[in-house]
Amino acid sequence: MAAKDSDPSLGFLTKKETEVKLPRPTRVKNKTPAPIQITAEQILREARERQEAEIRPPKQKITDSTELADYRLRKRKEFEDLIRRVRWNVSVWIKYAQWEESQKDFNRARSVWERALEVDYRNHTLWLKYAEVEMKNKFINHARNVWDRAVTLLPRVDQLWYKYIHMEEMLGNVAGARQIFERWMTWMPDQQGWNSYIKFELRYNEVERARGIFERFVQCHPKVGAWIRYAKFEMKNGEVARARNCYERAIEKLADDEEAEQLFVAFAEFEERCKEPERARCIYKFALDHIPKGRAEDLYRKYVAFEKQYGDKEGIEDAIVGKRRFQYEEEVRKNPLNYDSWFDYIRLEENTGNKARTREVYERAIANVPPAEEKRYWQRYIYLWINYALYEELEAEDIERTRDVYRECLKLIPHEKFSFAKIWLMAAQFEIRQLNLKGARLILGNAIGKAPKDKIFKKYIEIELQLGNIDRCRKLYEKYLEWSPENCYAWSKYAELEKSLSETERARAIFELAIAQPALDMPELLWKAYIDFEISEGEFERTRELYERLLDRTKHLKVWISYAKFEASAMLGDETDSDLPEDDVQESLQEKKKQCIQHARRVFEKAINYFRTSAPELKEERTMLLEEWLNMESSFGELGDVSLVQSKLPKKLKKRRQIVTEDGLVGQEEYMDYMFPEESQTTNLKILQAAYRWKKQKTSDDE
């Protein structure tokens, strides 16, 4: 029974004998914390110190052949049992085979390896270990047999080929190694396999053989790296013509490849080393013209460095321009609607002076029309057309092409939604510079018909005025006012034109029509212009009528002040009779001045009366009006009467009021209030009335 329970791995001891006996756990009765606390580290250290030594099986010493046979039988039985349980586990097979090898029983070891390969022949580790065992024990033919079978069954595992070839080479069997390489090459391995074959031939100075392998290599792997390696091989052997031929053949086949940049750089550097800078420059330029800009960063950098080393000033500048051109190409490729990048790119091309290239960039730029028909998207884009037209006119001096640019631009803009007055005006001014007045008028007429704007009307009128075509100016003003009848600027300018032509009645009629409009954008400017016009004509009665009409419409403080100032200065425009003596003239002037002052005072009194009765809440405006009156009386000197105004001036009072918001009362704020003399009298009267009522009520209560 004991023999049955014994375990060979424990030295034939039973499980019970090897058990670690732990003390029985004791129940803790007192759970209060101990007076001396210990750390977890101390507990672990003590546990480590008290741990008993590990029980290991005793070492066996084999003394005779019977014991050895016994040991071998036992071990084989263990391995066979293990294999039966885990047949798929490769490591068990390897350990079994290596144990048999350690017992120097090679036939049994081979048998184990063969059985393992029957289980999993696709596992290349088994083949490697098997072959290494044969090689280690110098069974060369057995090893060859293993390698041969391995590479036949697993031709895509490069490590098997490398090990097989390495063994043959170590044995000095160069022909055999070459034969293995040839077998391998029929499977078209990766580049590393071909490179190993080439290095193998070069180790034995077989240059022609290596060249032949290179030819097969570039046919099998027509990649840039393969051709560059082939060319470098030829260069290393001093075959410059052959190396150049390699590069040329590579460019014929791989000019459109993604890695073509590396090929061109290598070819150019090869020509540099051969002291052929012109050839290198041609290669760089050819490459820059054929490779897409996004894949030519390194190429540009190398080209700039090359030009700095070998080129003249023009060549260096051309290289730098090329680099910047590449950057701009990259930017506009990422975002074609980034018009700032297009402007920078165009400026670069304009500075180089190549008209064809500049036009090409302009055409590409204007082809990127904004996607939405909204003016804010077009505001930057339209300057591409403007710059293009100016370039054609000023730099290229191509008049017809400039005219075509303006025409195409005006066709492209959706005028029914929005337009650009600048383009219309620039096109018209261009025609004027070409002395084509009819063409300019046609463009401006189209502009007014399709997309009328203030700027277009103003410029068209200015052009016709400079040409002296008054009738055309009048027609244009009429069109302008038909389009925008509320535009006070247009009315004023039209009247100003008639006034400059001494057409007073026409000017007056225009002003009358203007102020009769139901809606005006800036009526105060129009009224001021009309009043100034009548004053300049010396029509004071008409001016007074105008002021009265204006006051019927608005009682604004500024109107009252302006009216009063006009009345105060109206006498300055009157003409005096020069035939009278000087004293009489002075008296006449004095009388007129007094009349003017009386008129001005009447206006002020009327204004004060309006603010007191109709707008009592406008205290600040009333105060400002009184201050203006006071200043005017002071300016009259002896004729003025300051006391008239001073008796009407209010008192300034500092008061507080509550600030009310949506959330309720927030606090108080100070403000300035004005108390006028009539208000203070009213306040006193109210106090007396209240006192009288109180006394009367008290008397009635006593009775």
Short mmCIF file of N, CA, C and O in Angstrom, two decimals, residues 575-693:
data_model
loop_
_atom_site.label_atom_id
_atom_site.label_comp_id
_atom_site.label_asym_id
_atom_site.label_seq_id
_atom_site.Cartn_x
_atom_site.Cartn_y
_atom_site.Cartn_z
N GLU A 575 -28.32 144.39 -46.15
CA GLU A 575 -27.49 145.43 -46.77
C GLU A 575 -27.94 146.80 -46.27
O GLU A 575 -29.13 147.06 -46.10
N THR A 576 -27.02 147.64 -45.99
CA THR A 576 -27.31 149.02 -45.53
C THR A 576 -27.17 149.98 -46.69
O THR A 576 -26.41 149.72 -47.62
N ASP A 577 -27.88 151.10 -46.56
CA ASP A 577 -27.84 152.12 -47.62
C ASP A 577 -26.55 152.92 -47.49
O ASP A 577 -26.33 153.61 -46.49
N SER A 578 -25.67 152.79 -48.47
CA SER A 578 -24.35 153.45 -48.41
C SER A 578 -24.43 154.97 -48.61
O SER A 578 -23.47 155.68 -48.33
N ASP A 579 -25.61 155.50 -49.07
CA ASP A 579 -25.72 156.94 -49.30
C ASP A 579 -25.94 157.71 -48.00
O ASP A 579 -25.74 158.94 -47.95
N LEU A 580 -26.36 157.04 -46.94
CA LEU A 580 -26.63 157.71 -45.66
C LEU A 580 -25.33 158.11 -44.99
O LEU A 580 -24.29 157.49 -45.19
N PRO A 581 -25.40 159.19 -44.12
CA PRO A 581 -24.19 159.56 -43.35
C PRO A 581 -23.81 158.42 -42.40
O PRO A 581 -24.61 157.56 -42.06
N GLU A 582 -22.57 158.53 -41.93
CA GLU A 582 -22.03 157.44 -41.08
C GLU A 582 -22.81 157.29 -39.79
O GLU A 582 -23.07 156.17 -39.33
N ASP A 583 -23.21 158.41 -39.16
CA ASP A 583 -23.95 158.34 -37.88
C ASP A 583 -25.29 157.64 -38.09
O ASP A 583 -25.72 156.82 -37.27
N ASP A 584 -25.95 158.00 -39.20
CA ASP A 584 -27.24 157.37 -39.49
C ASP A 584 -27.09 155.87 -39.74
O ASP A 584 -27.94 155.06 -39.35
N VAL A 585 -25.98 155.52 -40.40
CA VAL A 585 -25.71 154.10 -40.66
C VAL A 585 -25.55 153.34 -39.35
O VAL A 585 -26.11 152.26 -39.15
N GLN A 586 -24.82 153.96 -38.41
CA GLN A 586 -24.59 153.32 -37.11
C GLN A 586 -25.90 153.15 -36.35
O GLN A 586 -26.16 152.10 -35.75
N GLU A 587 -26.73 154.20 -36.40
CA GLU A 587 -28.02 154.13 -35.72
C GLU A 587 -28.90 153.05 -36.34
O GLU A 587 -29.59 152.30 -35.63
N SER A 588 -28.85 152.98 -37.68
CA SER A 588 -29.65 151.97 -38.39
C SER A 588 -29.20 150.55 -38.00
O SER A 588 -30.03 149.68 -37.72
N LEU A 589 -27.91 150.39 -37.93
CA LEU A 589 -27.37 149.09 -37.53
C LEU A 589 -27.77 148.73 -36.11
O LEU A 589 -28.12 147.59 -35.82
N GLN A 590 -27.72 149.73 -35.23
CA GLN A 590 -28.07 149.50 -33.82
C GLN A 590 -29.53 149.08 -33.70
O GLN A 590 -29.87 148.18 -32.94
N GLU A 591 -30.38 149.76 -34.49
CA GLU A 591 -31.81 149.45 -34.45
C GLU A 591 -32.05 148.00 -34.94
O GLU A 591 -32.83 147.25 -34.34
N LYS A 592 -31.37 147.68 -36.02
CA LYS A 592 -31.53 146.33 -36.57
C LYS A 592 -31.04 145.26 -35.59
O LYS A 592 -31.65 144.20 -35.44
N LYS A 593 -29.96 145.59 -34.89
CA LYS A 593 -29.41 144.64 -33.92
C LYS A 593 -30.40 144.43 -32.79
O LYS A 593 -30.61 143.30 -32.33
N LYS A 594 -31.03 145.53 -32.34
CA LYS A 594 -32.03 145.41 -31.27
C LYS A 594 -33.21 144.55 -31.72
O LYS A 594 -33.74 143.74 -30.97
N GLN A 595 -33.61 144.76 -32.98
CA GLN A 595 -34.71 143.95 -33.53
C GLN A 595 -34.35 142.46 -33.54
O GLN A 595 -35.16 141.61 -33.17
N CYS A 596 -33.10 142.18 -33.95
CA CYS A 596 -32.62 140.78 -33.99
C CYS A 596 -32.65 140.17 -32.59
O CYS A 596 -33.07 139.01 -32.40
N ILE A 597 -32.20 140.98 -31.60
CA ILE A 597 -32.18 140.48 -30.22
C ILE A 597 -33.60 140.19 -29.75
O ILE A 597 -33.87 139.17 -29.10
N GLN A 598 -34.53 141.10 -30.11
CA GLN A 598 -35.93 140.90 -29.71
C GLN A 598 -36.49 139.62 -30.35
O GLN A 598 -37.20 138.85 -29.69
N HIS A 599 -36.17 139.42 -31.63
CA HIS A 599 -36.62 138.20 -32.32
C HIS A 599 -36.06 136.95 -31.63
O HIS A 599 -36.79 135.96 -31.41
N ALA A 600 -34.76 137.00 -31.29
CA ALA A 600 -34.12 135.85 -30.64
C ALA A 600 -34.77 135.58 -29.30
O ALA A 600 -35.05 134.42 -28.95
N ARG A 601 -35.04 136.69 -28.51
CA ARG A 601 -35.68 136.52 -27.19
C ARG A 601 -37.07 135.91 -27.33
O ARG A 601 -37.48 135.07 -26.53
N ARG A 602 -37.77 136.36 -28.38
CA ARG A 602 -39.11 135.84 -28.61
C ARG A 602 -39.06 134.32 -28.85
O ARG A 602 -39.90 133.58 -28.33
N VAL A 603 -38.05 133.88 -29.63
CA VAL A 603 -37.89 132.44 -29.91
C VAL A 603 -37.60 131.68 -28.61
O VAL A 603 -38.19 130.63 -28.33
N PHE A 604 -36.68 132.24 -27.80
CA PHE A 604 -36.33 131.59 -26.53
C PHE A 604 -37.54 131.49 -25.61
O PHE A 604 -37.79 130.46 -24.98
N GLU A 605 -38.31 132.61 -25.52
CA GLU A 605 -39.49 132.61 -24.64
C GLU A 605 -40.52 131.58 -25.11
O GLU A 605 -41.15 130.88 -24.32
N LYS A 606 -40.68 131.51 -26.43
CA LYS A 606 -41.62 130.54 -27.00
C LYS A 606 -41.18 129.10 -26.66
O LYS A 606 -41.99 128.24 -26.29
N ALA A 607 -39.85 128.89 -26.75
CA ALA A 607 -39.30 127.56 -26.45
C ALA A 607 -39.49 127.22 -24.97
O ALA A 607 -39.92 126.12 -24.62
N ILE A 608 -39.19 128.21 -24.09
CA ILE A 608 -39.33 127.98 -22.63
C ILE A 608 -40.78 127.69 -22.30
O ILE A 608 -41.10 126.80 -21.50
N ASN A 609 -41.66 128.43 -22.91
CA ASN A 609 -43.10 128.25 -22.66
C ASN A 609 -43.55 126.84 -23.09
O ASN A 609 -44.33 126.19 -22.39
N TYR A 610 -42.98 126.37 -24.25
CA TYR A 610 -43.33 125.02 -24.71
C TYR A 610 -42.85 123.97 -23.69
O TYR A 610 -43.60 123.07 -23.30
N PHE A 611 -41.60 124.09 -23.25
CA PHE A 611 -41.05 123.11 -22.32
C PHE A 611 -41.76 123.15 -20.97
O PHE A 611 -41.88 122.14 -20.30
N ARG A 612 -42.23 124.37 -20.58
CA ARG A 612 -42.90 124.49 -19.26
C ARG A 612 -44.31 123.88 -19.31
O ARG A 612 -44.71 123.19 -18.38
N THR A 613 -45.00 124.09 -20.42
CA THR A 613 -46.41 123.67 -20.46
C THR A 613 -46.59 122.29 -21.09
O THR A 613 -47.30 121.45 -20.55
N SER A 614 -45.93 122.05 -22.23
CA SER A 614 -46.17 120.81 -22.97
C SER A 614 -45.22 119.67 -22.59
O SER A 614 -45.56 118.50 -22.76
N ALA A 615 -44.01 119.98 -22.14
CA ALA A 615 -43.05 118.92 -21.79
C ALA A 615 -42.36 119.25 -20.48
O ALA A 615 -41.14 119.50 -20.44
N PRO A 616 -43.10 119.28 -19.36
CA PRO A 616 -42.49 119.64 -18.07
C PRO A 616 -41.47 118.61 -17.59
O PRO A 616 -40.63 118.92 -16.76
N GLU A 617 -41.54 117.38 -18.11
CA GLU A 617 -40.60 116.35 -17.66
C GLU A 617 -39.20 116.56 -18.22
O GLU A 617 -38.22 116.05 -17.69
N LEU A 618 -39.07 117.35 -19.31
CA LEU A 618 -37.76 117.60 -19.93
C LEU A 618 -37.05 118.77 -19.25
O LEU A 618 -36.80 119.81 -19.84
N LYS A 619 -36.73 118.57 -17.99
CA LYS A 619 -36.13 119.65 -17.20
C LYS A 619 -34.71 119.95 -17.64
O LYS A 619 -34.28 121.10 -17.67
N GLU A 620 -33.98 118.90 -17.97
CA GLU A 620 -32.58 119.10 -18.35
C GLU A 620 -32.48 119.90 -19.65
O GLU A 620 -31.64 120.81 -19.76
N GLU A 621 -33.35 119.58 -20.63
CA GLU A 621 -33.35 120.32 -21.90
C GLU A 621 -33.72 121.79 -21.67
O GLU A 621 -33.13 122.70 -22.26
N ARG A 622 -34.67 121.98 -20.78
CA ARG A 622 -35.09 123.36 -20.47
C ARG A 622 -33.95 124.13 -19.83
O ARG A 622 -33.72 125.31 -20.16
N THR A 623 -33.21 123.46 -18.95
CA THR A 623 -32.06 124.10 -18.30
C THR A 623 -31.00 124.45 -19.33
O THR A 623 -30.42 125.55 -19.29
N MET A 624 -30.72 123.52 -20.25
CA MET A 624 -29.72 123.78 -21.29
C MET A 624 -30.14 124.96 -22.17
O MET A 624 -29.31 125.78 -22.58
N LEU A 625 -31.45 125.04 -22.45
CA LEU A 625 -31.97 126.14 -23.26
C LEU A 625 -31.75 127.48 -22.55
O LEU A 625 -31.30 128.47 -23.16
N LEU A 626 -32.01 127.51 -21.23
CA LEU A 626 -31.80 128.74 -20.45
C LEU A 626 -30.33 129.13 -20.41
O LEU A 626 -29.98 130.32 -20.50
N GLU A 627 -29.46 128.12 -20.26
CA GLU A 627 -28.02 128.41 -20.24
C GLU A 627 -27.57 128.99 -21.58
O GLU A 627 -26.75 129.91 -21.63
N GLU A 628 -28.12 128.45 -22.68
CA GLU A 628 -27.79 128.97 -24.02
C GLU A 628 -28.27 130.41 -24.17
O GLU A 628 -27.57 131.28 -24.73
N TRP A 629 -29.47 130.67 -23.66
CA TRP A 629 -30.02 132.04 -23.70
C TRP A 629 -29.14 132.98 -22.90
O TRP A 629 -28.83 134.10 -23.33
N LEU A 630 -28.72 132.55 -21.71
CA LEU A 630 -27.86 133.36 -20.84
C LEU A 630 -26.55 133.70 -21.55
O LEU A 630 -26.08 134.85 -21.52
N ASN A 631 -25.94 132.69 -22.20
CA ASN A 631 -24.68 132.93 -22.93
C ASN A 631 -24.89 133.92 -24.07
O ASN A 631 -24.04 134.78 -24.33
N MET A 632 -26.07 133.83 -24.73
CA MET A 632 -26.34 134.74 -25.84
C MET A 632 -26.51 136.17 -25.34
O MET A 632 -26.00 137.12 -25.94
N GLU A 633 -27.23 136.32 -24.23
CA GLU A 633 -27.42 137.66 -23.65
C GLU A 633 -26.07 138.25 -23.25
O GLU A 633 -25.83 139.45 -23.41
N SER A 634 -25.20 137.41 -22.75
CA SER A 634 -23.85 137.89 -22.35
C SER A 634 -23.08 138.33 -23.58
O SER A 634 -22.33 139.32 -23.53
N SER A 635 -23.27 137.62 -24.70
CA SER A 635 -22.51 137.96 -25.91
C SER A 635 -23.01 139.25 -26.56
O SER A 635 -22.30 139.86 -27.36
N PHE A 636 -24.27 139.67 -26.22
CA PHE A 636 -24.80 140.91 -26.82
C PHE A 636 -24.16 142.16 -26.21
O PHE A 636 -24.33 143.27 -26.74
N GLY A 637 -23.48 142.02 -25.08
CA GLY A 637 -22.83 143.18 -24.45
C GLY A 637 -23.84 144.11 -23.80
O GLY A 637 -24.70 143.68 -23.02
N GLU A 638 -23.77 145.40 -24.16
CA GLU A 638 -24.64 146.41 -23.55
C GLU A 638 -26.10 146.18 -23.91
O GLU A 638 -27.02 146.49 -23.13
N LEU A 639 -26.33 145.65 -25.10
CA LEU A 639 -27.71 145.45 -25.53
C LEU A 639 -28.36 144.25 -24.84
O LEU A 639 -29.58 144.12 -24.84
N GLY A 640 -27.55 143.38 -24.27
CA GLY A 640 -28.08 142.18 -23.62
C GLY A 640 -28.61 142.48 -22.23
O GLY A 640 -28.20 143.45 -21.58
N ASP A 641 -29.53 141.59 -21.77
CA ASP A 641 -30.11 141.74 -20.44
C ASP A 641 -30.06 140.37 -19.75
O ASP A 641 -30.95 139.53 -19.93
N VAL A 642 -29.02 140.18 -18.96
CA VAL A 642 -28.79 138.89 -18.31
C VAL A 642 -29.84 138.61 -17.26
O VAL A 642 -30.23 137.46 -17.02
N SER A 643 -30.36 139.68 -16.61
CA SER A 643 -31.33 139.51 -15.51
C SER A 643 -32.62 138.83 -15.99
O SER A 643 -33.32 138.18 -15.23
N LEU A 644 -32.94 139.00 -17.30
CA LEU A 644 -34.14 138.36 -17.86
C LEU A 644 -34.08 136.85 -17.70
O LEU A 644 -35.09 136.19 -17.43
N VAL A 645 -32.88 136.32 -17.86
CA VAL A 645 -32.71 134.87 -17.84
C VAL A 645 -32.45 134.37 -16.43
O VAL A 645 -32.95 133.32 -16.02
N GLN A 646 -31.66 135.13 -15.66
CA GLN A 646 -31.26 134.67 -14.33
C GLN A 646 -32.46 134.39 -13.43
O GLN A 646 -32.44 133.49 -12.60
N SER A 647 -33.51 135.19 -13.59
CA SER A 647 -34.71 134.99 -12.75
C SER A 647 -35.43 133.68 -13.09
O SER A 647 -36.24 133.19 -12.31
N LYS A 648 -35.11 133.11 -14.28
CA LYS A 648 -35.79 131.89 -14.71
C LYS A 648 -34.95 130.64 -14.49
O LYS A 648 -35.41 129.53 -14.72
N LEU A 649 -33.67 130.83 -14.09
CA LEU A 649 -32.79 129.68 -13.93
C LEU A 649 -33.24 128.81 -12.76
O LEU A 649 -33.67 129.32 -11.72
N PRO A 650 -33.14 127.49 -12.88
CA PRO A 650 -33.58 126.59 -11.80
C PRO A 650 -32.48 126.38 -10.76
O PRO A 650 -31.32 126.72 -10.98
N LYS A 651 -32.91 125.79 -9.63
CA LYS A 651 -31.96 125.39 -8.60
C LYS A 651 -31.63 123.91 -8.82
O LYS A 651 -32.51 123.12 -9.12
N LYS A 652 -30.35 123.56 -8.60
CA LYS A 652 -29.93 122.16 -8.73
C LYS A 652 -30.14 121.47 -7.39
O LYS A 652 -29.70 121.97 -6.35
N LEU A 653 -30.82 120.33 -7.42
CA LEU A 653 -31.08 119.55 -6.20
C LEU A 653 -30.53 118.14 -6.39
O LEU A 653 -30.75 117.52 -7.43
N LYS A 654 -29.83 117.65 -5.36
CA LYS A 654 -29.32 116.29 -5.40
C LYS A 654 -30.35 115.40 -4.70
O LYS A 654 -30.65 115.59 -3.53
N LYS A 655 -30.91 114.44 -5.41
CA LYS A 655 -31.95 113.57 -4.86
C LYS A 655 -31.54 112.11 -5.00
O LYS A 655 -30.60 111.77 -5.71
N ARG A 656 -32.29 111.27 -4.31
CA ARG A 656 -32.06 109.82 -4.36
C ARG A 656 -33.33 109.13 -4.87
O ARG A 656 -34.43 109.58 -4.58
N ARG A 657 -33.08 108.03 -5.58
CA ARG A 657 -34.23 107.24 -6.01
C ARG A 657 -33.84 105.75 -5.96
O ARG A 657 -32.66 105.40 -6.06
N GLN A 658 -34.88 104.95 -5.80
CA GLN A 658 -34.64 103.52 -5.67
C GLN A 658 -34.42 102.89 -7.05
O GLN A 658 -35.06 103.25 -8.03
N ILE A 659 -33.47 101.91 -7.05
CA ILE A 659 -33.19 101.16 -8.29
C ILE A 659 -34.01 99.88 -8.24
O ILE A 659 -33.86 99.08 -7.31
N VAL A 660 -34.86 99.69 -9.23
CA VAL A 660 -35.72 98.52 -9.28
C VAL A 660 -35.33 97.68 -10.50
O VAL A 660 -35.23 98.19 -11.61
N THR A 661 -35.06 96.39 -10.24
CA THR A 661 -34.73 95.45 -11.32
C THR A 661 -35.78 94.34 -11.34
O THR A 661 -36.75 94.38 -10.58
N GLU A 662 -35.55 93.34 -12.18
CA GLU A 662 -36.49 92.21 -12.26
C GLU A 662 -36.54 91.42 -10.95
O GLU A 662 -37.55 90.84 -10.58
N ASP A 663 -35.39 91.42 -10.23
CA ASP A 663 -35.33 90.69 -8.96
C ASP A 663 -35.92 91.48 -7.79
O ASP A 663 -36.02 90.97 -6.67
N GLY A 664 -36.25 92.72 -8.01
CA GLY A 664 -36.81 93.56 -6.94
C GLY A 664 -35.92 94.76 -6.68
O GLY A 664 -35.16 95.20 -7.55
N LEU A 665 -36.03 95.33 -5.49
CA LEU A 665 -35.23 96.50 -5.12
C LEU A 665 -33.78 96.09 -4.91
O LEU A 665 -33.49 95.13 -4.20
N VAL A 666 -32.88 96.86 -5.52
CA VAL A 666 -31.45 96.59 -5.37
C VAL A 666 -30.80 97.60 -4.44
O VAL A 666 -29.96 97.27 -3.60
N GLY A 667 -31.17 98.87 -4.58
CA GLY A 667 -30.57 99.92 -3.75
C GLY A 667 -31.06 101.28 -4.20
O GLY A 667 -32.15 101.42 -4.79
N GLN A 668 -30.24 102.29 -3.93
CA GLN A 668 -30.59 103.66 -4.30
C GLN A 668 -29.47 104.27 -5.10
O GLN A 668 -28.30 103.88 -4.99
N GLU A 669 -29.84 105.28 -5.92
CA GLU A 669 -28.84 106.02 -6.69
C GLU A 669 -29.13 107.52 -6.59
O GLU A 669 -30.28 107.93 -6.40
N GLU A 670 -28.07 108.31 -6.70
CA GLU A 670 -28.22 109.76 -6.66
C GLU A 670 -28.42 110.30 -8.05
O GLU A 670 -27.87 109.76 -9.02
N TYR A 671 -29.18 111.36 -8.17
CA TYR A 671 -29.37 112.02 -9.46
C TYR A 671 -29.62 113.50 -9.22
O TYR A 671 -29.99 113.92 -8.12
N MET A 672 -29.40 114.28 -10.27
CA MET A 672 -29.58 115.74 -10.18
C MET A 672 -30.97 116.10 -10.69
O MET A 672 -31.38 115.67 -11.76
N ASP A 673 -31.67 116.87 -9.88
CA ASP A 673 -32.99 117.35 -10.27
C ASP A 673 -32.95 118.88 -10.31
O ASP A 673 -32.06 119.51 -9.71
N TYR A 674 -33.87 119.46 -11.04
CA TYR A 674 -33.92 120.93 -11.18
C TYR A 674 -35.27 121.43 -10.69
O TYR A 674 -36.31 120.87 -11.05
N MET A 675 -35.22 122.48 -9.89
CA MET A 675 -36.46 123.10 -9.42
C MET A 675 -36.53 124.52 -9.97
O MET A 675 -35.66 125.35 -9.67
N PHE A 676 -37.53 124.78 -10.77
CA PHE A 676 -37.70 126.10 -11.39
C PHE A 676 -38.49 127.02 -10.44
O PHE A 676 -39.22 126.53 -9.55
N PRO A 677 -38.37 128.34 -10.63
CA PRO A 677 -39.01 129.29 -9.69
C PRO A 677 -40.51 129.06 -9.55
O PRO A 677 -41.03 129.07 -8.44
N GLU A 678 -41.25 128.83 -10.65
CA GLU A 678 -42.71 128.66 -10.56
C GLU A 678 -43.07 127.39 -9.79
O GLU A 678 -44.10 127.33 -9.11
N GLU A 679 -42.17 126.38 -9.82
CA GLU A 679 -42.42 125.15 -9.08
C GLU A 679 -42.29 125.38 -7.59
O GLU A 679 -43.07 124.85 -6.80
N SER A 680 -41.31 126.18 -7.17
CA SER A 680 -41.11 126.46 -5.73
C SER A 680 -42.31 127.24 -5.17
O SER A 680 -42.77 127.00 -4.05
N GLN A 681 -42.85 128.19 -5.97
CA GLN A 681 -44.04 128.95 -5.52
C GLN A 681 -45.23 128.01 -5.36
O GLN A 681 -45.99 128.08 -4.39
N THR A 682 -45.38 127.08 -6.31
CA THR A 682 -46.48 126.11 -6.24
C THR A 682 -46.35 125.24 -5.00
O THR A 682 -47.32 124.95 -4.31
N THR A 683 -45.11 124.85 -4.69
CA THR A 683 -44.86 124.00 -3.51
C THR A 683 -45.24 124.73 -2.23
O THR A 683 -45.91 124.19 -1.35
N ASN A 684 -44.82 126.04 -2.14
CA ASN A 684 -45.16 126.83 -0.94
C ASN A 684 -46.68 126.97 -0.80
O ASN A 684 -47.23 126.90 0.30
N LEU A 685 -47.36 127.19 -1.92
CA LEU A 685 -48.82 127.35 -1.91
C LEU A 685 -49.51 126.07 -1.43
O LEU A 685 -50.45 126.13 -0.64
N LYS A 686 -48.98 124.94 -1.82
CA LYS A 686 -49.55 123.65 -1.39
C LYS A 686 -49.41 123.48 0.11
O LYS A 686 -50.32 122.98 0.79
N ILE A 687 -48.28 123.91 0.68
CA ILE A 687 -48.06 123.80 2.14
C ILE A 687 -49.07 124.66 2.89
O ILE A 687 -49.68 124.25 3.88
N LEU A 688 -49.30 125.89 2.38
CA LEU A 688 -50.26 126.81 3.03
C LEU A 688 -51.67 126.24 2.99
O LEU A 688 -52.43 126.30 3.97
N GLN A 689 -52.03 125.66 1.85
CA GLN A 689 -53.37 125.08 1.71
C GLN A 689 -53.56 123.92 2.68
O GLN A 689 -54.62 123.76 3.31
N ALA A 690 -52.52 123.11 2.82
CA ALA A 690 -52.60 121.96 3.73
C ALA A 690 -52.75 122.44 5.17
O ALA A 690 -53.54 121.88 5.96
N ALA A 691 -52.02 123.53 5.53
CA ALA A 691 -52.10 124.07 6.90
C ALA A 691 -53.49 124.63 7.17
O ALA A 691 -54.07 124.46 8.26
N TYR A 692 -54.05 125.31 6.18
CA TYR A 692 -55.39 125.89 6.32
C TYR A 692 -56.43 124.81 6.53
O TYR A 692 -57.31 124.92 7.40
N ARG A 693 -56.35 123.71 5.76
CA ARG A 693 -57.30 122.60 5.91
C ARG A 693 -57.20 121.97 7.30
O ARG A 693 -58.19 121.62 7.93
#
